[in-house]
Tab-separated table of C-alpha atoms and ligand atoms in Angstrom:
chain	number	residue	atom	x	y	z
A	1	MET	CA	4.700	-6.088	25.317
A	2	GLY	CA	4.532	-10.273	24.489
A	3	GLU	CA	0.919	-10.554	24.237
A	4	GLN	CA	1.136	-7.828	20.771
A	5	ILE	CA	3.766	-9.876	19.239
A	6	ILE	CA	1.903	-13.347	19.093
A	7	PRO	CA	-0.745	-12.741	16.917
A	8	LEU	CA	2.196	-11.710	13.986
A	9	VAL	CA	4.126	-14.217	14.149
A	10	ASP	CA	0.917	-16.756	14.668
A	11	ALA	CA	-0.278	-14.873	11.106
A	12	ARG	CA	2.875	-15.467	9.405
A	13	GLN	CA	3.008	-19.697	10.611
A	14	ARG	CA	-0.788	-20.222	9.752
A	15	ALA	CA	0.037	-18.695	6.339
A	16	LEU	CA	2.566	-20.878	5.611
A	17	ALA	CA	0.376	-23.550	6.808
A	18	THR	CA	-2.229	-23.052	3.820
A	19	PRO	CA	-2.907	-25.825	1.025
A	20	THR	CA	-2.461	-24.257	-1.957
A	21	PRO	CA	-4.518	-26.124	-4.743
A	22	LEU	CA	-3.092	-26.840	-8.294
A	23	GLN	CA	-5.549	-26.778	-10.885
A	24	ALA	CA	-5.951	-25.839	-14.789
A	25	LEU	CA	-5.910	-22.057	-16.055
A	26	PRO	CA	-9.035	-20.508	-17.152
A	27	ALA	CA	-9.261	-18.143	-20.835
A	28	PRO	CA	-7.424	-15.164	-20.819
A	29	GLY	CA	-9.301	-11.958	-19.741
A	30	THR	CA	-11.472	-14.080	-18.164
A	31	LEU	CA	-10.269	-15.141	-14.427
A	32	ARG	CA	-12.903	-13.943	-11.675
A	33	ASP	CA	-13.178	-13.823	-8.166
A	34	THR	CA	-16.191	-15.621	-6.575
A	35	ARG	CA	-17.769	-11.569	-6.532
A	36	GLY	CA	-17.217	-11.208	-9.960
A	37	ARG	CA	-13.863	-9.219	-10.134
A	38	PRO	CA	-10.983	-9.529	-12.003
A	39	LEU	CA	-7.308	-9.612	-10.848
A	40	ARG	CA	-5.228	-6.216	-11.913
A	41	ASP	CA	-3.295	-4.863	-9.478
A	42	LEU	CA	-0.639	-6.692	-8.042
A	43	ARG	CA	1.161	-5.162	-4.741
A	44	ILE	CA	4.902	-6.797	-4.373
A	45	SER	CA	6.786	-6.488	-1.036
A	46	VAL	CA	10.535	-6.532	-1.038
A	47	THR	CA	11.440	-6.084	2.262
A	48	ASP	CA	9.426	-6.457	5.445
A	49	ARG	CA	12.572	-4.113	6.958
A	50	CYS	CA	12.302	-0.495	7.326
A	51	ASN	CA	14.087	2.700	8.367
A	52	PHE	CA	11.083	4.757	10.066
A	53	ARG	CA	8.880	3.541	13.577
A	54	CYS	CA	5.676	5.056	12.017
A	55	THR	CA	3.613	4.529	15.400
A	56	TYR	CA	0.109	3.360	13.161
A	57	CYS	CA	2.259	0.863	11.505
A	58	MET	CA	5.477	0.104	13.136
A	59	PRO	CA	5.284	1.293	16.539
A	60	LYS	CA	8.767	0.682	18.445
A	61	GLU	CA	7.115	-1.644	21.233
A	62	VAL	CA	6.627	-4.413	18.915
A	63	PHE	CA	9.849	-3.607	16.086
A	64	GLY	CA	12.222	-2.862	18.334
A	65	SER	CA	16.046	-3.503	18.364
A	66	ASP	CA	15.380	-7.341	18.680
A	67	TYR	CA	12.382	-7.825	16.453
A	68	GLN	CA	12.707	-10.819	14.401
A	69	TYR	CA	13.157	-9.630	10.413
A	70	LEU	CA	13.011	-12.250	7.511
A	71	PRO	CA	16.548	-13.904	7.285
A	72	GLN	CA	18.052	-13.152	3.964
A	73	ALA	CA	17.111	-16.461	2.867
A	74	ALA	CA	13.436	-16.457	3.306
A	75	LEU	CA	12.606	-13.115	0.533
A	76	LEU	CA	12.186	-14.228	-2.950
A	77	SER	CA	14.787	-12.957	-5.013
A	78	PHE	CA	14.488	-10.588	-8.206
A	79	GLU	CA	13.914	-13.819	-10.568
A	80	GLU	CA	11.547	-15.261	-8.562
A	81	ILE	CA	9.808	-12.391	-8.237
A	82	THR	CA	9.677	-11.521	-11.935
A	83	ARG	CA	8.812	-14.936	-12.375
A	84	LEU	CA	5.501	-14.577	-10.712
A	85	ALA	CA	4.864	-11.071	-11.849
A	86	ARG	CA	4.750	-12.396	-15.366
A	87	LEU	CA	2.474	-15.373	-14.222
A	88	PHE	CA	-0.111	-12.473	-12.125
A	89	ILE	CA	0.667	-10.286	-15.459
A	90	GLY	CA	-0.485	-13.724	-17.351
A	91	LEU	CA	-4.065	-13.938	-15.627
A	92	GLY	CA	-5.012	-9.616	-16.338
A	93	VAL	CA	-2.428	-8.121	-13.619
A	94	HIS	CA	-1.725	-4.646	-15.237
A	95	LYS	CA	-0.500	-2.752	-12.868
A	96	LEU	CA	2.895	-3.752	-10.250
A	97	ARG	CA	3.286	-1.731	-7.149
A	98	LEU	CA	6.222	-1.919	-5.385
A	99	THR	CA	6.262	-2.049	-1.585
A	100	GLY	CA	7.022	-3.222	2.129
A	101	GLY	CA	8.495	-2.264	4.540
A	102	GLU	CA	10.238	0.376	2.858
A	103	PRO	CA	11.124	-1.117	-0.606
A	104	LEU	CA	13.963	1.570	-0.901
A	105	LEU	CA	16.016	-0.290	1.553
A	106	ARG	CA	15.769	-3.773	-0.790
A	107	LYS	CA	19.516	-3.448	-2.200
A	108	GLY	CA	19.559	-3.599	-5.552
A	109	ILE	CA	15.794	-2.862	-6.340
A	110	GLU	CA	16.909	-1.047	-9.629
A	111	GLY	CA	17.790	-4.696	-10.646
A	112	LEU	CA	14.179	-5.784	-10.147
A	113	ILE	CA	12.324	-2.627	-11.930
A	114	GLU	CA	14.497	-3.299	-14.779
A	115	GLN	CA	13.220	-6.908	-14.829
A	116	LEU	CA	9.653	-6.089	-14.361
A	117	SER	CA	9.460	-3.197	-16.841
A	118	ALA	CA	10.677	-6.017	-19.951
A	119	LEU	CA	7.598	-7.673	-18.837
A	120	ARG	CA	4.455	-6.856	-20.811
A	121	THR	CA	0.424	-6.928	-20.687
A	122	LEU	CA	-1.849	-9.120	-22.090
A	123	ASP	CA	-2.069	-6.932	-25.018
A	124	GLY	CA	1.811	-6.199	-25.548
A	125	GLN	CA	1.791	-2.737	-23.453
A	126	PRO	CA	4.176	-1.626	-21.238
A	127	LEU	CA	2.894	-2.283	-17.821
A	128	ASP	CA	2.414	0.507	-14.968
A	129	ILE	CA	5.169	0.086	-12.698
A	130	THR	CA	5.058	1.950	-9.459
A	131	LEU	CA	6.502	2.261	-5.717
A	132	THR	CA	5.197	3.518	-2.313
A	133	THR	CA	8.138	4.981	-0.013
A	134	ASN	CA	9.281	7.093	2.600
A	135	GLY	CA	10.992	9.095	0.729
A	136	SER	CA	13.464	9.277	2.590
A	137	LEU	CA	16.313	6.904	0.200
A	138	LEU	CA	14.355	9.142	-2.774
A	139	ALA	CA	16.982	11.868	-3.281
A	140	ARG	CA	19.334	9.866	-3.533
A	141	LYS	CA	18.064	7.209	-5.818
A	142	ALA	CA	15.084	8.725	-8.113
A	143	LYS	CA	17.264	8.718	-10.769
A	144	ALA	CA	18.318	5.517	-11.074
A	145	LEU	CA	14.587	4.676	-10.545
A	146	LYS	CA	13.376	6.033	-13.766
A	147	ALA	CA	16.493	4.907	-15.673
A	148	ALA	CA	16.302	1.086	-14.411
A	149	GLY	CA	12.485	1.801	-15.470
A	150	LEU	CA	10.121	2.753	-12.853
A	151	LYS	CA	6.878	4.980	-13.980
A	152	ARG	CA	5.982	7.396	-11.356
A	153	VAL	CA	6.060	6.469	-7.433
A	154	THR	CA	4.291	7.394	-3.761
A	155	VAL	CA	5.512	9.424	-1.038
A	156	SER	CA	4.182	9.113	2.139
A	157	LEU	CA	4.182	12.235	4.306
A	158	ASP	CA	1.556	12.574	6.881
A	159	SER	CA	3.186	16.516	7.573
A	160	LEU	CA	5.427	19.630	7.059
A	161	GLN	CA	5.628	20.709	10.410
A	162	ASP	CA	9.202	18.920	11.468
A	163	GLU	CA	8.421	18.165	14.613
A	164	VAL	CA	5.355	16.626	14.073
A	165	PHE	CA	6.373	14.567	11.569
A	166	ARG	CA	9.485	13.684	12.997
A	167	ARG	CA	7.234	12.102	15.977
A	168	MET	CA	4.989	10.335	13.789
A	169	ASN	CA	8.153	8.402	11.861
A	170	ASP	CA	9.423	8.139	15.735
A	171	VAL	CA	13.050	7.930	14.605
A	172	ASP	CA	13.614	11.535	14.259
A	173	PHE	CA	13.689	11.953	10.621
A	174	PRO	CA	13.422	15.513	9.242
A	175	VAL	CA	10.647	16.310	6.579
A	176	ALA	CA	13.043	18.253	4.514
A	177	GLU	CA	14.943	15.711	3.765
A	178	VAL	CA	11.544	13.776	2.490
A	179	LEU	CA	10.661	17.294	0.779
A	180	ALA	CA	13.948	16.818	-0.905
A	181	GLY	CA	12.699	13.406	-2.016
A	182	ILE	CA	9.944	14.421	-4.251
A	183	GLU	CA	11.876	17.383	-5.844
A	184	ALA	CA	14.570	14.626	-6.954
A	185	ALA	CA	11.737	12.748	-7.891
A	186	ARG	CA	10.220	15.466	-10.096
A	187	ALA	CA	13.211	16.150	-11.684
A	188	ALA	CA	13.890	12.525	-12.550
A	189	GLY	CA	10.130	12.291	-14.469
A	190	LEU	CA	8.790	10.055	-12.225
A	191	ALA	CA	5.639	11.044	-12.526
A	192	PRO	CA	2.225	11.622	-11.695
A	193	ILE	CA	3.461	11.977	-7.760
A	194	LYS	CA	1.112	11.119	-5.503
A	195	VAL	CA	1.615	11.722	-1.957
A	196	ASN	CA	-0.114	9.934	0.864
A	197	MET	CA	-1.168	11.031	4.279
A	198	VAL	CA	-2.653	9.097	6.528
A	199	VAL	CA	-4.260	11.272	8.906
A	200	LYS	CA	-4.970	10.526	13.028
A	201	ARG	CA	-7.544	12.334	14.813
A	202	GLY	CA	-5.765	14.110	17.541
A	203	THR	CA	-2.237	13.852	16.188
A	204	ASN	CA	-1.913	15.254	12.950
A	205	GLU	CA	-5.838	16.491	11.613
A	206	HIS	CA	-4.119	20.324	11.913
A	207	GLU	CA	-2.044	19.448	8.725
A	208	ILE	CA	-4.861	18.762	6.656
A	209	LEU	CA	-5.106	22.150	5.924
A	210	PRO	CA	-1.855	23.601	5.166
A	211	MET	CA	-1.028	20.277	3.477
A	212	ALA	CA	-3.934	20.888	1.036
A	213	ARG	CA	-2.262	24.490	0.839
A	214	HIS	CA	1.264	23.404	0.192
A	215	PHE	CA	0.824	20.474	-2.614
A	216	ARG	CA	-2.602	22.129	-4.373
A	217	GLY	CA	-1.404	24.051	-8.268
A	218	SER	CA	2.126	21.509	-7.658
A	219	GLY	CA	1.273	18.513	-10.242
A	220	ILE	CA	1.194	16.238	-7.277
A	221	ALA	CA	-1.941	14.809	-5.842
A	222	LEU	CA	-1.872	14.704	-2.084
A	223	ARG	CA	-4.137	11.895	-1.218
A	224	PHE	CA	-5.938	11.449	2.641
A	225	ILE	CA	-5.977	8.011	3.854
A	226	GLU	CA	-8.370	7.131	7.160
A	227	TYR	CA	-6.307	5.306	9.986
A	228	MET	CA	-7.023	1.663	9.545
A	229	ASP	CA	-6.857	-1.049	11.557
A	230	VAL	CA	-4.214	-3.256	9.536
A	231	GLY	CA	-2.214	-5.509	11.929
A	232	ALA	CA	-2.791	-6.405	15.220
A	233	THR	CA	0.099	-4.111	17.320
A	234	ASN	CA	-0.948	-0.552	16.404
A	235	ARG	CA	-3.607	0.164	18.994
A	236	TRP	CA	-6.272	1.169	16.583
A	237	ARG	CA	-9.203	2.685	17.662
A	238	MET	CA	-11.916	4.003	15.908
A	239	ASP	CA	-11.787	7.649	17.602
A	240	GLU	CA	-8.929	8.098	16.197
A	241	VAL	CA	-10.178	7.580	12.568
A	242	LEU	CA	-11.201	10.914	10.960
A	243	PRO	CA	-13.948	9.854	8.536
A	244	SER	CA	-13.307	11.837	5.166
A	245	SER	CA	-16.901	13.143	4.971
A	246	GLU	CA	-15.260	15.438	7.910
A	247	LEU	CA	-11.840	15.925	6.036
A	248	LEU	CA	-13.992	16.839	2.440
A	249	LYS	CA	-16.164	19.622	4.954
A	250	ARG	CA	-12.362	21.122	6.478
A	251	LEU	CA	-11.643	21.223	3.200
A	252	GLN	CA	-14.317	22.684	1.539
A	253	ALA	CA	-14.279	25.604	4.158
A	254	GLU	CA	-11.247	26.754	1.845
A	255	PHE	CA	-10.733	25.665	-1.364
A	256	ALA	CA	-14.111	24.728	-4.069
A	257	LEU	CA	-13.705	20.882	-4.824
A	258	LEU	CA	-15.492	19.440	-7.357
A	259	PRO	CA	-15.808	15.700	-7.480
A	260	LEU	CA	-14.042	14.018	-10.162
A	261	ALA	CA	-14.353	11.118	-12.161
A	262	HIS	CA	-13.189	7.468	-11.269
A	263	SER	CA	-9.720	7.446	-13.128
A	264	ALA	CA	-9.560	3.659	-12.868
A	265	VAL	CA	-11.868	0.605	-12.078
A	266	GLY	CA	-10.895	-0.799	-8.968
A	267	GLU	CA	-9.378	2.634	-7.859
A	268	THR	CA	-9.213	3.429	-4.064
A	269	ALA	CA	-9.704	7.075	-4.244
A	270	GLU	CA	-12.121	9.583	-4.295
A	271	ARG	CA	-10.954	11.896	-6.462
A	272	TRP	CA	-11.895	15.715	-6.087
A	273	GLY	CA	-10.424	18.587	-7.650
A	274	TYR	CA	-10.059	22.201	-7.346
A	275	ALA	CA	-12.102	24.736	-8.767
A	276	GLY	CA	-11.250	27.341	-11.100
A	277	ALA	CA	-12.145	31.106	-11.290
A	278	ASP	CA	-14.615	29.401	-13.495
A	279	GLY	CA	-15.887	27.564	-11.312
A	280	ARG	CA	-14.688	24.406	-13.081
A	281	HIS	CA	-12.145	22.522	-12.627
A	282	ASP	CA	-8.653	23.644	-13.209
A	283	PRO	CA	-5.752	20.783	-14.205
A	284	ALA	CA	-2.992	23.471	-13.035
A	285	LEU	CA	-4.714	23.579	-9.190
A	286	GLY	CA	-4.700	19.714	-9.681
A	287	GLU	CA	-6.640	17.532	-7.258
A	288	ILE	CA	-6.990	15.413	-3.665
A	289	GLY	CA	-7.916	11.496	-3.225
A	290	LEU	CA	-9.442	10.741	-0.268
A	291	ILE	CA	-9.008	7.199	0.572
A	292	SER	CA	-11.704	6.086	2.889
A	293	SER	CA	-11.056	2.440	3.793
A	294	VAL	CA	-12.287	2.729	6.730
A	295	THR	CA	-15.891	4.260	6.798
A	296	ARG	CA	-16.513	4.225	2.667
A	297	ALA	CA	-15.544	0.158	1.772
A	298	PHE	CA	-14.546	-0.335	-1.746
A	299	CYS	CA	-14.154	-3.893	-1.493
A	300	GLY	CA	-16.365	-4.262	-4.708
A	301	ASP	CA	-13.877	-3.415	-6.712
A	302	CYS	CA	-11.107	-4.410	-5.113
A	303	ASN	CA	-8.897	-5.755	-7.886
A	304	ARG	CA	-5.771	-6.444	-5.756
A	305	ALA	CA	-3.914	-8.661	-4.986
A	306	ARG	CA	-0.507	-8.472	-2.635
A	307	LEU	CA	2.636	-10.543	-2.883
A	308	SER	CA	4.891	-10.786	0.605
A	309	THR	CA	8.205	-10.346	0.525
A	310	GLU	CA	8.617	-14.383	1.449
A	311	GLY	CA	5.746	-15.048	-1.559
A	312	GLN	CA	2.757	-15.335	0.499
A	313	VAL	CA	-0.117	-14.090	-1.662
A	314	TYR	CA	-2.646	-12.774	-0.061
A	315	LEU	CA	-6.108	-11.427	-1.514
A	316	CYS	CA	-7.050	-8.896	1.208
A	317	LEU	CA	-5.560	-6.545	3.305
A	318	PHE	CA	-7.245	-7.557	5.982
A	319	ALA	CA	-6.524	-11.198	5.953
A	320	GLY	CA	-5.033	-13.534	8.603
A	321	ALA	CA	-3.206	-16.113	5.949
A	322	GLY	CA	-1.211	-16.244	2.717
A	323	TYR	CA	-1.052	-18.745	0.165
A	324	ASP	CA	2.520	-20.808	-0.262
A	325	LEU	CA	3.688	-19.728	-3.981
A	326	ARG	CA	7.780	-19.962	-2.544
A	327	ALA	CA	6.984	-23.510	-1.910
A	328	LEU	CA	5.762	-23.898	-5.272
A	329	LEU	CA	8.601	-21.871	-6.784
A	330	ARG	CA	11.299	-23.693	-5.373
A	331	GLY	CA	9.669	-27.381	-5.360
A	332	GLY	CA	9.916	-27.297	-9.077
A	333	ALA	CA	6.494	-26.512	-10.065
A	334	SER	CA	6.166	-25.693	-13.992
A	335	ASP	CA	4.691	-21.833	-14.430
A	336	GLU	CA	1.528	-23.754	-16.098
A	337	GLN	CA	1.401	-25.420	-12.436
A	338	ILE	CA	1.869	-21.812	-10.290
A	339	ALA	CA	-0.600	-20.126	-12.825
A	340	GLY	CA	-3.176	-22.948	-12.494
A	341	ALA	CA	-2.661	-22.256	-8.248
A	342	ILE	CA	-2.842	-18.397	-8.514
A	343	ALA	CA	-5.809	-19.026	-10.689
A	344	ALA	CA	-7.476	-21.210	-8.133
A	345	ILE	CA	-6.870	-19.429	-5.451
A	346	TRP	CA	-8.232	-16.160	-7.006
A	347	GLN	CA	-11.112	-18.163	-7.906
A	348	GLY	CA	-12.126	-19.029	-4.527
A	349	ARG	CA	-11.456	-15.272	-3.134
A	350	SER	CA	-14.725	-13.796	-1.492
A	351	ASP	CA	-13.209	-11.018	0.944
A	352	ARG	CA	-14.449	-8.191	1.375
A	353	TYR	CA	-13.555	-6.933	5.246
A	354	SER	CA	-14.105	-3.719	4.746
A	355	GLU	CA	-17.890	-3.706	3.846
A	356	LEU	CA	-18.236	-6.422	7.017
A	357	ARG	CA	-16.183	-4.727	9.475
A	358	ALA	CA	-19.338	-2.896	11.112
A	359	SER	CA	-20.696	-5.976	11.776
A	360	LEU	CA	-18.125	-7.561	13.045
A	361	PRO	CA	-17.236	-8.626	16.605
A	362	PRO	CA	-15.158	-5.873	18.523
A	363	ASP	CA	-12.032	-8.164	19.016
A	364	ALA	CA	-11.766	-9.696	14.930
A	365	GLN	CA	-12.452	-5.629	14.038
A	366	ALA	CA	-9.326	-4.222	16.134
A	367	GLY	CA	-6.159	-6.128	17.045
A	368	GLY	CA	-7.342	-9.652	15.474
A	369	ARG	CA	-5.548	-11.775	14.273
A	370	ARG	CA	-4.027	-10.206	10.959
A	371	ILE	CA	-1.025	-9.703	8.983
A	372	GLU	CA	1.040	-6.471	9.572
A	373	MET	CA	1.171	-3.786	6.866
A	374	SER	CA	4.395	-3.922	7.215
A	375	TYR	CA	5.009	-7.383	6.015
A	376	ILE	CA	2.412	-7.260	3.092
A	377	GLY	CA	2.540	-4.109	1.869
A	378	GLY	CA	0.331	-0.740	1.752
B	401	SAM	N1	7.289	2.484	3.634
B	401	SAM	C1	6.070	2.821	2.397
B	401	SAM	C2	5.465	4.197	2.899
B	401	SAM	O1	6.162	4.254	4.733
B	401	SAM	O2	5.166	4.548	1.874
B	401	SAM	C3	6.101	1.651	2.075
B	401	SAM	C4	4.979	1.359	2.901
B	401	SAM	S1	3.911	1.181	4.024
B	401	SAM	C5	3.342	0.327	5.318
B	401	SAM	C6	2.358	1.589	2.248
B	401	SAM	C7	1.169	2.862	2.941
B	401	SAM	O3	0.482	2.111	4.225
B	401	SAM	C8	2.306	4.185	3.438
B	401	SAM	O4	1.695	5.011	2.889
B	401	SAM	C9	1.668	4.473	4.579
B	401	SAM	O5	1.223	5.286	5.277
B	401	SAM	C10	0.675	3.402	5.120
B	401	SAM	N2	-0.079	2.706	6.126
B	401	SAM	C11	0.659	1.901	6.671
B	401	SAM	N3	-0.248	1.480	7.993
B	401	SAM	C12	-1.328	2.226	8.330
B	401	SAM	C13	-2.451	2.696	9.083
B	401	SAM	N4	-2.919	1.764	9.795
B	401	SAM	N5	-3.487	3.048	8.249
B	401	SAM	C14	-3.876	3.736	6.769
B	401	SAM	N6	-2.597	3.770	6.450
B	401	SAM	C15	-1.074	2.931	6.400
B	402	SF4	FE1	7.779	2.231	7.262
B	402	SF4	FE2	6.221	2.923	5.517
B	402	SF4	FE3	5.309	2.205	8.100
B	402	SF4	FE4	6.292	3.999	7.916
B	402	SF4	S1	4.334	3.246	7.211
B	402	SF4	S2	6.837	2.007	9.175
B	402	SF4	S3	7.197	4.260	6.288
B	402	SF4	S4	6.277	0.512	6.242
B	403	SF4	FE1	-9.994	-5.219	-0.543
B	403	SF4	FE2	-10.105	-5.679	1.371
B	403	SF4	FE3	-9.787	-3.419	1.528
B	403	SF4	FE4	-12.273	-4.258	0.745
B	403	SF4	S1	-10.911	-4.777	2.915
B	403	SF4	S2	-10.796	-2.984	-0.538
B	403	SF4	S3	-11.061	-6.984	-0.417
B	403	SF4	S4	-8.765	-5.197	0.551
């Protein structure tokens, strides 16, 4: 198992070693990367820890009891995160997603949400602040999260069948508690709620239709995510990916579905609405989403940056290295210097891994030197 740990550690060291350029700021609203993509969406990982061991994300054999998580001092403080978020917003970001690891494990997360929700976009609007969670602590925390200013949540849930779910989270966590968390989020007004289901062929593909039936008409959008080759520890294999096109066919055998327009540029999900008796989309029945990160690349509109728990900025989910913003923060750099560095990093961005995946050599496709999803967030 030692050979599996090496790439993860190397990736973090490489990230720390990457030099960060400093330069002047572009005019507000004009920042673009080398492929003309703006910076709109910042995903902030608030912890590298998790109480689940989903086999596709934090397999037990790698993330065991002796796994070295980041020490507290390495983590960005809430003040540091808020400062960076403000600078990213000044460069065009208007959506923040808190993630991890499991973000609800970060102590006092409500305090961070309070600080972030006081920020405004470049045109003075409140931010779209959301959070992706495994739902295990949601029943306890939903009310406080809402009160702190969180707008909505995305809950990950891979099966309604208790036995399948317990096997996939690999810590024997019961599905009923996640469902109770979703209900608590709904009752607290954290809306709209989305549910993410990672589909692995041969593991939970038989749960596609039961999940669709369960969430149809509930006001909750269920999104099916293709099992991705993120990180270097999950032993990803293409034959365990169920392509969205095949998944859609299975859904269409039971439900009438109509394609819906993208809700925003850079939106990762392809949306399909349930048709009512008149053959048109019935909003009361709701919609599903297909996130085809493997079979249908959506890099062309990708406007997301990711901030790791220790303040590295990553330009792609599949990046092997990040840029060290924490060194700037703790080295006494001014707001202008840090914003200039972020702008320069974004202007140099050319990442489009999903578009290139098929043409990459096999060792770069799966298990190459890459950062883990639990470190960088989804
Ligand atoms: N712990 C939280 C959760 O599970 O929602 C937030 C972090 S988790 C890394 C974010 C999202 O990434 C989850 O929806 C999870 O299902 C998804 N994810 C993790 N590993 C994945 C993989 N190999 N392929 C596709 N999605 C994955
Ligand atoms: Fe934890 Fe989320 Fe990864 Fe599952 S997907 S191990 S809940 S971080
Ligand atoms: Fe964005 Fe990278 Fe995913 Fe392409 S592969 S959509 S660039 S995160």
